[in-house]
Amino acid sequence: MIAVPVATVAGLFVALGGTSVFALIKSRNKHAPIKAAFHLSSMWGLALAVVAIVLFWERRSLPSIGIEGGHYGAWAAGVLIGLTMVTFTVLSLHLALQRGRSAMPEGSARGLRRLTDMPLWFRYAAVITAAITEEILFRGYPIERLHEITGNVWLAAAMPLLVFVVAHLGSWSAGHLVGVLFGGMLLTGLYLVTRDLVACMITHALIDSTIIFLPALLRRYGNRPAGGDR
């Protein structure tokens, strides 16, 4: 263990504590329509606050949290992993709907319906926002700083992953967290291997992009995310 700079304590508080607070606020209106302005401004506000702490308080560079150009191999891996996950998701939904089965569990469907009922512009904005801000808040910054503090990369990776999963309770059911945990582990593993946050952002964006065209797939079968529940 080392002496922890106040700036780093503040950065970790914003990244992990701030997201937890906003998740708690959102959980009180889990079944209400999404407040677009609040959602987008809160996530970008937290992420930009962390970046500001890195640059102006810690006086460090963006590569210290995994943001750096020129890592084309890592970016290609991010594209490949993301496209693989999108293909698997679409095929699974296609087969389920073709057989007249529920596209997904009801608990997950409620949260997804809130997203797919939003305007198309918001779904694009939500994908981009999640890909960039969540990777800064749950991967790049906390993993790097906690690794420096603890000297244990696995502990440094596990703590933000736990917060990442719990934070999704603000908008999703407990059952949906299994998928969130898998996705979080995938993105965390990609970051630990590549130490490139841009690669994680690419993968994250591709995985989440299914919410953009999912309504068209569901309409094709006259189905809703909860297997026909309208």
XYZ file of N, CA and C in Angstrom, residues 19-209:
573
model
N -21.369 7.351 -9.547
C -22.237 6.464 -10.329
C -23.200 5.697 -9.431
N -22.753 5.359 -8.229
C -23.630 4.649 -7.292
C -24.776 5.542 -6.841
N -24.472 6.812 -6.589
C -25.513 7.758 -6.163
C -26.548 7.946 -7.266
N -26.083 8.124 -8.502
C -27.022 8.314 -9.602
C -27.843 7.048 -9.846
N -27.242 5.894 -9.640
C -27.995 4.641 -9.788
C -29.101 4.566 -8.746
N -28.802 5.023 -7.523
C -29.809 5.024 -6.467
C -30.955 5.960 -6.814
N -30.620 7.121 -7.361
C -31.654 8.086 -7.759
C -32.538 7.500 -8.856
N -31.901 6.874 -9.849
C -32.673 6.315 -10.962
C -33.523 5.132 -10.541
N -33.082 4.389 -9.508
C -33.824 3.202 -9.077
C -35.193 3.559 -8.523
N -35.366 4.803 -8.084
C -36.654 5.223 -7.536
C -37.704 5.404 -8.630
N -37.247 5.534 -9.877
C -38.160 5.683 -11.008
C -37.839 4.650 -12.083
N -37.589 3.422 -11.634
C -37.133 2.367 -12.538
C -38.132 2.053 -13.635
N -39.402 2.226 -13.372
C -40.423 1.865 -14.357
C -41.004 3.086 -15.071
N -40.524 4.271 -14.732
C -40.999 5.481 -15.398
C -40.193 5.719 -16.671
N -40.715 6.532 -17.590
C -39.941 6.848 -18.796
C -38.579 7.442 -18.434
N -37.601 7.172 -19.260
C -36.252 7.669 -19.015
C -36.207 9.181 -19.176
N -35.553 9.842 -18.243
C -35.347 11.284 -18.340
C -34.045 11.503 -19.109
N -34.185 11.785 -20.391
C -33.032 11.830 -21.290
C -31.978 12.831 -20.835
N -32.389 14.040 -20.521
C -31.431 15.080 -20.140
C -30.670 14.696 -18.879
N -31.384 14.162 -17.891
C -30.734 13.769 -16.640
C -29.749 12.641 -16.870
N -30.167 11.639 -17.641
C -29.303 10.490 -17.891
C -28.013 10.900 -18.595
N -28.139 11.637 -19.670
C -26.966 12.009 -20.458
C -26.066 12.984 -19.703
N -26.663 13.986 -19.079
C -25.855 14.989 -18.389
C -25.144 14.412 -17.175
N -25.787 13.496 -16.454
C -25.154 12.919 -15.268
C -23.958 12.057 -15.640
N -24.090 11.222 -16.668
C -22.979 10.350 -17.059
C -21.817 11.150 -17.638
N -22.113 12.107 -18.526
C -21.045 12.923 -19.096
C -20.423 13.820 -18.036
N -21.235 14.302 -17.117
C -20.704 15.140 -16.048
C -19.701 14.393 -15.184
N -20.034 13.167 -14.808
C -19.124 12.363 -13.996
C -17.838 12.030 -14.751
N -17.981 11.608 -16.006
C -16.806 11.226 -16.792
C -15.881 12.419 -17.025
N -16.455 13.570 -17.366
C -15.635 14.753 -17.604
C -14.994 15.256 -16.313
N -15.678 15.069 -15.198
C -15.090 15.441 -13.911
C -13.851 14.590 -13.620
N -13.928 13.300 -13.912
C -12.781 12.423 -13.712
C -11.627 12.823 -14.630
N -11.926 13.107 -15.893
C -10.889 13.538 -16.830
C -10.245 14.835 -16.349
N -11.062 15.748 -15.836
C -10.529 17.006 -15.322
C -9.609 16.768 -14.127
N -9.985 15.854 -13.258
C -9.142 15.520 -12.107
C -7.801 14.959 -12.579
N -7.845 14.079 -13.571
C -6.618 13.498 -14.116
C -5.697 14.583 -14.665
N -6.238 15.463 -15.474
C -5.419 16.443 -16.188
C -4.980 17.614 -15.310
N -5.888 18.131 -14.474
C -5.618 19.391 -13.793
C -5.310 19.268 -12.294
N -5.718 18.162 -11.673
C -5.434 17.985 -10.248
C -4.309 16.973 -10.057
N -4.450 15.813 -10.645
C -3.364 14.834 -10.579
C -2.178 15.255 -11.460
N -2.481 16.079 -12.459
C -1.487 16.530 -13.441
C -0.816 15.340 -14.145
N -1.689 14.465 -14.615
C -1.230 13.304 -15.360
C -1.874 13.331 -16.736
N -1.475 12.395 -17.586
C -1.959 12.379 -18.964
C -3.072 11.355 -19.143
N -3.786 11.461 -20.250
C -4.849 10.503 -20.551
C -4.336 9.070 -20.703
N -3.115 8.847 -21.229
C -2.608 7.468 -21.263
C -2.538 6.814 -19.880
N -2.531 7.612 -18.821
C -2.496 7.038 -17.467
C -3.806 6.358 -17.112
N -4.852 6.593 -17.918
C -6.115 5.874 -17.723
C -6.478 5.080 -18.975
N -5.487 4.798 -19.794
C -5.698 3.900 -20.932
C -6.158 4.547 -22.212
N -6.216 5.882 -22.263
C -6.666 6.558 -23.483
C -5.439 7.039 -24.249
N -5.173 6.371 -25.352
C -3.976 6.690 -26.138
C -4.207 6.246 -27.576
N -3.679 6.984 -28.523
C -3.858 6.658 -29.926
C -2.837 5.664 -30.437
N -3.146 5.078 -31.593
C -2.185 4.237 -32.290
C -2.166 2.772 -31.936
N -3.034 2.330 -31.030
C -3.049 0.913 -30.656
C -4.019 0.161 -31.572
N -3.640 0.072 -32.846
C -4.556 -0.464 -33.846
C -4.889 -1.933 -33.632
N -3.939 -2.695 -33.133
C -4.210 -4.106 -32.863
C -5.270 -4.281 -31.797
N -5.175 -3.473 -30.735
C -6.163 -3.531 -29.658
C -7.529 -3.088 -30.167
N -7.552 -2.050 -31.014
C -8.825 -1.574 -31.550
C -9.464 -2.627 -32.446
N -8.644 -3.322 -33.229
C -9.165 -4.384 -34.090
C -9.759 -5.510 -33.236
N -9.092 -5.824 -32.126
C -9.618 -6.844 -31.221
C -10.950 -6.397 -30.632
N -11.052 -5.097 -30.319
C -12.311 -4.564 -29.800
C -13.434 -4.694 -30.803
N -13.137 -4.415 -32.056
C -14.147 -4.554 -33.120
C -14.572 -6.012 -33.258
N -13.611 -6.913 -33.282
C -13.908 -8.338 -33.454
C -14.773 -8.873 -32.311
N -14.406 -8.537 -31.089
C -15.174 -9.009 -29.935
C -16.576 -8.412 -29.954
N -16.667 -7.128 -30.259
C -17.972 -6.473 -30.297
C -18.882 -7.057 -31.346
N -18.364 -7.257 -32.552
C -19.171 -7.820 -33.629
C -19.594 -9.260 -33.321
N -18.711 -9.999 -32.666
C -19.051 -11.369 -32.276
C -20.228 -11.374 -31.302
N -20.190 -10.467 -30.328
C -21.271 -10.394 -29.347
C -22.577 -9.930 -29.990
N -22.493 -8.970 -30.915
C -23.697 -8.505 -31.615
C -24.301 -9.643 -32.428
N -23.471 -10.368 -33.140
C -23.948 -11.490 -33.960
C -24.630 -12.537 -33.106
N -24.016 -12.870 -31.981
C -24.594 -13.868 -31.074
C -25.939 -13.390 -30.529
N -26.008 -12.108 -30.142
C -27.251 -11.562 -29.587
C -28.374 -11.568 -30.610
N -28.080 -11.097 -31.812
C -29.104 -11.023 -32.853
C -29.584 -12.415 -33.257
N -28.657 -13.337 -33.405
C -29.056 -14.700 -33.764
C -29.905 -15.339 -32.680
N -29.555 -15.107 -31.418
C -30.331 -15.669 -30.311
C -31.746 -15.120 -30.311
N -31.874 -13.798 -30.497
C -33.200 -13.188 -30.542
C -33.990 -13.675 -31.755
N -33.311 -13.758 -32.884
C -33.967 -14.218 -34.117
C -34.533 -15.624 -33.943
N -33.743 -16.532 -33.394
C -34.196 -17.914 -33.214
C -35.328 -17.996 -32.211
N -35.227 -17.221 -31.119
C -36.285 -17.250 -30.109
C -37.601 -16.741 -30.681
N -37.548 -15.618 -31.394
C -38.764 -15.042 -31.952
C -39.344 -15.903 -33.071
N -38.470 -16.506 -33.854
C -38.919 -17.368 -34.954
C -39.681 -18.569 -34.423
N -39.292 -19.022 -33.239
C -39.955 -20.181 -32.631
C -41.124 -19.775 -31.744
N -41.448 -18.482 -31.738
C -42.578 -18.012 -30.966
C -42.321 -17.928 -29.487
N -41.059 -17.898 -29.103
C -40.711 -17.816 -27.686
C -40.471 -16.371 -27.284
N -40.432 -16.155 -25.968
C -40.128 -14.826 -25.461
C -38.713 -14.450 -25.864
N -38.550 -13.221 -26.322
C -37.237 -12.771 -26.768
C -36.233 -12.732 -25.628
N -36.716 -12.448 -24.424
C -35.828 -12.367 -23.268
C -36.679 -12.405 -22.011
N -36.068 -12.635 -20.843
C -36.832 -12.667 -19.602
C -37.573 -11.357 -19.374
N -38.717 -11.450 -18.715
C -39.557 -10.272 -18.490
C -38.802 -9.173 -17.745
N -37.982 -9.549 -16.761
C -37.241 -8.551 -16.006
C -36.331 -7.723 -16.885
N -35.650 -8.368 -17.823
C -34.785 -7.646 -18.749
C -35.608 -6.865 -19.759
N -36.738 -7.439 -20.165
C -37.570 -6.811 -21.195
C -38.116 -5.469 -20.735
N -38.457 -5.357 -19.450
C -39.001 -4.080 -18.960
C -37.975 -2.962 -19.131
N -36.735 -3.248 -18.743
C -35.693 -2.241 -18.881
C -35.408 -1.917 -20.332
N -35.390 -2.940 -21.177
C -35.126 -2.727 -22.596
C -36.260 -1.955 -23.250
N -37.485 -2.217 -22.825
C -38.628 -1.520 -23.402
C -38.536 -0.021 -23.131
N -38.035 0.340 -21.959
C -37.867 1.770 -21.640
C -36.909 2.428 -22.632
N -35.894 1.681 -23.051
C -34.933 2.215 -24.014
C -35.505 2.267 -25.419
N -36.116 1.168 -25.844
C -36.613 1.103 -27.224
C -37.823 2.003 -27.451
N -38.495 2.417 -26.378
C -39.604 3.360 -26.514
C -39.122 4.804 -26.641
N -37.833 5.015 -26.415
C -37.275 6.368 -26.539
C -36.998 6.688 -28.007
N -36.905 7.975 -28.359
C -36.615 8.353 -29.751
C -35.279 7.770 -30.218
N -35.157 7.626 -31.530
C -33.955 7.036 -32.101
C -32.699 7.841 -31.741
N -32.822 9.179 -31.740
C -31.654 10.002 -31.427
C -31.124 9.686 -30.045
N -32.034 9.411 -29.086
C -31.593 9.115 -27.730
C -30.894 7.767 -27.662
N -31.389 6.803 -28.435
C -30.742 5.490 -28.411
C -29.313 5.576 -28.934
N -29.102 6.363 -29.998
C -27.732 6.587 -30.475
C -26.898 7.271 -29.401
N -27.483 8.310 -28.788
C -26.761 9.050 -27.750
C -26.453 8.166 -26.553
N -27.392 7.292 -26.199
C -27.193 6.405 -25.052
C -26.064 5.414 -25.308
N -25.990 4.893 -26.534
C -24.926 3.955 -26.887
C -23.561 4.631 -26.793
N -23.445 5.809 -27.394
C -22.170 6.531 -27.379
C -21.802 6.937 -25.954
N -22.799 7.408 -25.212
C -22.554 7.837 -23.836
C -22.065 6.692 -22.970
N -22.747 5.559 -23.025
C -22.347 4.410 -22.214
C -20.954 3.922 -22.591
N -20.689 3.852 -23.884
C -19.399 3.336 -24.345
C -18.238 4.182 -23.845
N -18.390 5.486 -23.875
C -17.289 6.363 -23.489
C -17.244 6.578 -21.979
N -18.361 6.995 -21.404
C -18.342 7.383 -19.995
C -18.166 6.189 -19.056
N -18.853 5.077 -19.329
C -18.748 3.930 -18.426
C -17.358 3.307 -18.466
N -16.705 3.360 -19.622
C -15.346 2.809 -19.678
C -14.357 3.678 -18.895
N -14.571 4.982 -18.907
C -13.721 5.859 -18.085
C -13.998 5.631 -16.607
N -15.280 5.566 -16.247
C -15.682 5.505 -14.842
C -15.490 4.139 -14.205
N -15.636 3.050 -14.979
C -15.589 1.710 -14.401
C -14.379 0.885 -14.814
N -13.663 1.314 -15.802
C -12.504 0.557 -16.249
C -11.214 1.381 -16.132
N -10.999 2.299 -17.053
C -9.710 2.964 -17.147
C -9.226 3.620 -15.873
N -10.013 4.557 -15.343
C -9.544 5.291 -14.164
C -9.441 4.412 -12.917
N -10.519 3.765 -12.481
C -10.416 3.030 -11.217
C -9.449 1.855 -11.251
N -9.382 1.124 -12.349
C -8.458 -0.011 -12.401
C -7.019 0.465 -12.273
N -6.666 1.503 -13.023
C -5.289 1.990 -12.974
C -4.935 2.553 -11.606
N -5.821 3.351 -11.025
C -5.507 3.970 -9.736
C -5.544 2.958 -8.596
N -6.501 2.066 -8.610
C -6.565 1.050 -7.551
C -5.396 0.076 -7.650
N -4.936 -0.179 -8.862
C -3.751 -1.023 -9.029
C -2.534 -0.348 -8.409
N -2.401 0.946 -8.608
C -1.291 1.677 -8.008
C -1.382 1.668 -6.482
N -2.595 1.782 -5.959
C -2.794 1.854 -4.508
C -2.586 0.501 -3.838
N -3.191 -0.539 -4.411
C -3.178 -1.866 -3.767
C -2.026 -2.755 -4.211
N -1.519 -2.526 -5.416
C -0.489 -3.403 -5.964
C -1.044 -4.726 -6.446
N -2.371 -4.864 -6.429
C -3.021 -6.121 -6.822
C -3.970 -5.834 -7.979
N -3.614 -6.290 -9.172
C -4.416 -5.969 -10.348
C -5.787 -6.623 -10.299
N -5.891 -7.807 -9.682
C -7.179 -8.500 -9.629
C -8.149 -7.777 -8.702
N -7.651 -7.304 -7.563
C -8.492 -6.519 -6.662
C -8.881 -5.209 -7.321
N -7.932 -4.608 -8.011
C -8.200 -3.343 -8.709
C -9.255 -3.508 -9.786
N -9.319 -4.673 -10.406
C -10.318 -4.935 -11.445
C -11.660 -5.339 -10.842
N -11.629 -6.068 -9.727
C -12.861 -6.601 -9.139
C -13.725 -5.517 -8.515
N -13.115 -4.553 -7.866
C -13.896 -3.520 -7.169
C -14.745 -2.684 -8.132
N -14.171 -2.137 -9.222
C -15.011 -1.391 -10.170
C -16.045 -2.279 -10.867
N -15.692 -3.550 -11.097
C -16.643 -4.461 -11.734
C -17.863 -4.649 -10.850
N -17.657 -4.781 -9.549
C -18.781 -4.931 -8.620
C -19.674 -3.696 -8.643
N -19.059 -2.522 -8.626
C -19.843 -1.281 -8.662
C -20.573 -1.166 -9.996
N -19.919 -1.547 -11.083
C -20.517 -1.521 -12.412
C -21.794 -2.354 -12.451
N -21.738 -3.546 -11.876
C -22.898 -4.435 -11.882
C -24.010 -3.873 -11.004
N -23.665 -3.482 -9.780
C -24.679 -2.973 -8.853
C -25.315 -1.688 -9.381
N -24.506 -0.840 -10.035
C -25.033 0.425 -10.555
C -26.139 0.211 -11.574
N -26.114 -0.925 -12.279
C -27.138 -1.201 -13.282
C -28.485 -1.576 -12.659
N -28.509 -1.779 -11.348
C -29.790 -2.024 -10.689
C -30.679 -0.792 -10.759
N -30.065 0.374 -11.011
C -30.847 1.589 -11.097
C -31.833 1.581 -12.242
N -31.553 0.786 -13.277
C -32.419 0.783 -14.461
C -32.916 -0.603 -14.855
N -32.322 -1.648 -14.260
C -32.646 -3.008 -14.693
C -33.026 -3.868 -13.499
N -33.597 -5.041 -13.786
C -33.969 -5.984 -12.742
C -32.740 -6.741 -12.263
N -32.885 -7.397 -11.108
C -31.776 -8.171 -10.565
C -31.386 -9.310 -11.504
N -32.372 -9.910 -12.161
C -32.078 -11.010 -13.080
C -31.228 -10.578 -14.256
N -31.375 -9.327 -14.673
C -30.612 -8.822 -15.815
C -29.133 -8.683 -15.472
N -28.809 -8.648 -14.193
C -27.427 -8.411 -13.781
C -26.496 -9.552 -14.178
N -27.035 -10.721 -14.469
C -26.191 -11.824 -14.931
C -25.514 -11.439 -16.246
N -26.317 -10.882 -17.159
C -25.763 -10.431 -18.431
C -24.824 -9.259 -18.250
N -25.166 -8.348 -17.328
C -24.301 -7.198 -17.051
C -22.963 -7.673 -16.507
N -23.001 -8.671 -15.615
C -21.766 -9.215 -15.054
C -20.903 -9.825 -16.148
N -21.527 -10.586 -17.057
C -20.760 -11.193 -18.142
C -20.121 -10.118 -19.019
N -20.921 -9.111 -19.394
C -20.392 -8.039 -20.220
C -19.292 -7.272 -19.504
N -19.496 -7.016 -18.225
C -18.483 -6.311 -17.449
C -17.189 -7.093 -17.343
N -17.296 -8.389 -17.147
C -16.102 -9.241 -17.082
C -15.377 -9.258 -18.422
N -16.152 -9.299 -19.503
C -15.553 -9.296 -20.845
C -14.770 -8.004 -21.078
N -15.377 -6.875 -20.753
C -14.729 -5.585 -20.963
C -13.541 -5.394 -20.027
N -13.689 -5.862 -18.794
C -12.579 -5.769 -17.842
C -11.409 -6.619 -18.313
N -11.705 -7.833 -18.774
C -10.650 -8.700 -19.294
C -9.947 -8.098 -20.490
N -10.732 -7.480 -21.388
C -10.139 -6.831 -22.563
C -9.209 -5.705 -22.131
N -9.624 -4.953 -21.124
C -8.764 -3.852 -20.671
C -7.483 -4.376 -20.022
N -7.601 -5.413 -19.214
C -6.418 -5.956 -18.552
C -5.413 -6.514 -19.562
N -5.909 -7.067 -20.644
C -5.024 -7.637 -21.667
C -4.398 -6.540 -22.523
N -5.200 -5.562 -22.915
C -4.716 -4.547 -23.862
C -4.230 -3.270 -23.190
N -4.778 -2.984 -22.002
C -4.535 -1.706 -21.307
C -4.879 -0.538 -22.242
N -5.892 -0.745 -23.068
C -6.320 0.270 -24.023
C -7.808 0.511 -23.840
N -8.161 1.713 -23.371
C -9.555 1.999 -23.078
C -10.364 2.233 -24.342
N -9.716 2.686 -25.412
C -10.431 2.902 -26.673
C -10.969 1.574 -27.202
N -10.184 0.516 -27.090
C -10.646 -0.810 -27.522
C -11.898 -1.221 -26.761
N -11.912 -0.934 -25.450
C -13.080 -1.267 -24.635
C -14.279 -0.424 -25.046
N -14.042 0.848 -25.370
C -15.131 1.712 -25.817
C -15.748 1.193 -27.110
N -14.907 0.722 -28.021
C -15.392 0.182 -29.299
C -16.258 -1.049 -29.055
N -15.752 -1.978 -28.243
C -16.512 -3.191 -27.934
C -17.826 -2.849 -27.249
N -17.767 -1.951 -26.278
C -18.961 -1.546 -25.529
C -20.004 -0.947 -26.462
N -19.573 -0.064 -27.364
C -20.504 0.577 -28.294
C -21.169 -0.441 -29.204
N -20.399 -1.389 -29.699
C -20.965 -2.399 -30.592
C -21.968 -3.286 -29.861
N -21.643 -3.686 -28.647
C -22.558 -4.534 -27.878
C -23.872 -3.799 -27.612
N -23.764 -2.555 -27.179
C -24.967 -1.785 -26.858
C -25.740 -1.348 -28.099
N -25.116 -1.409 -29.271
C -25.769 -0.924 -30.497
C -27.007 -1.729 -30.855
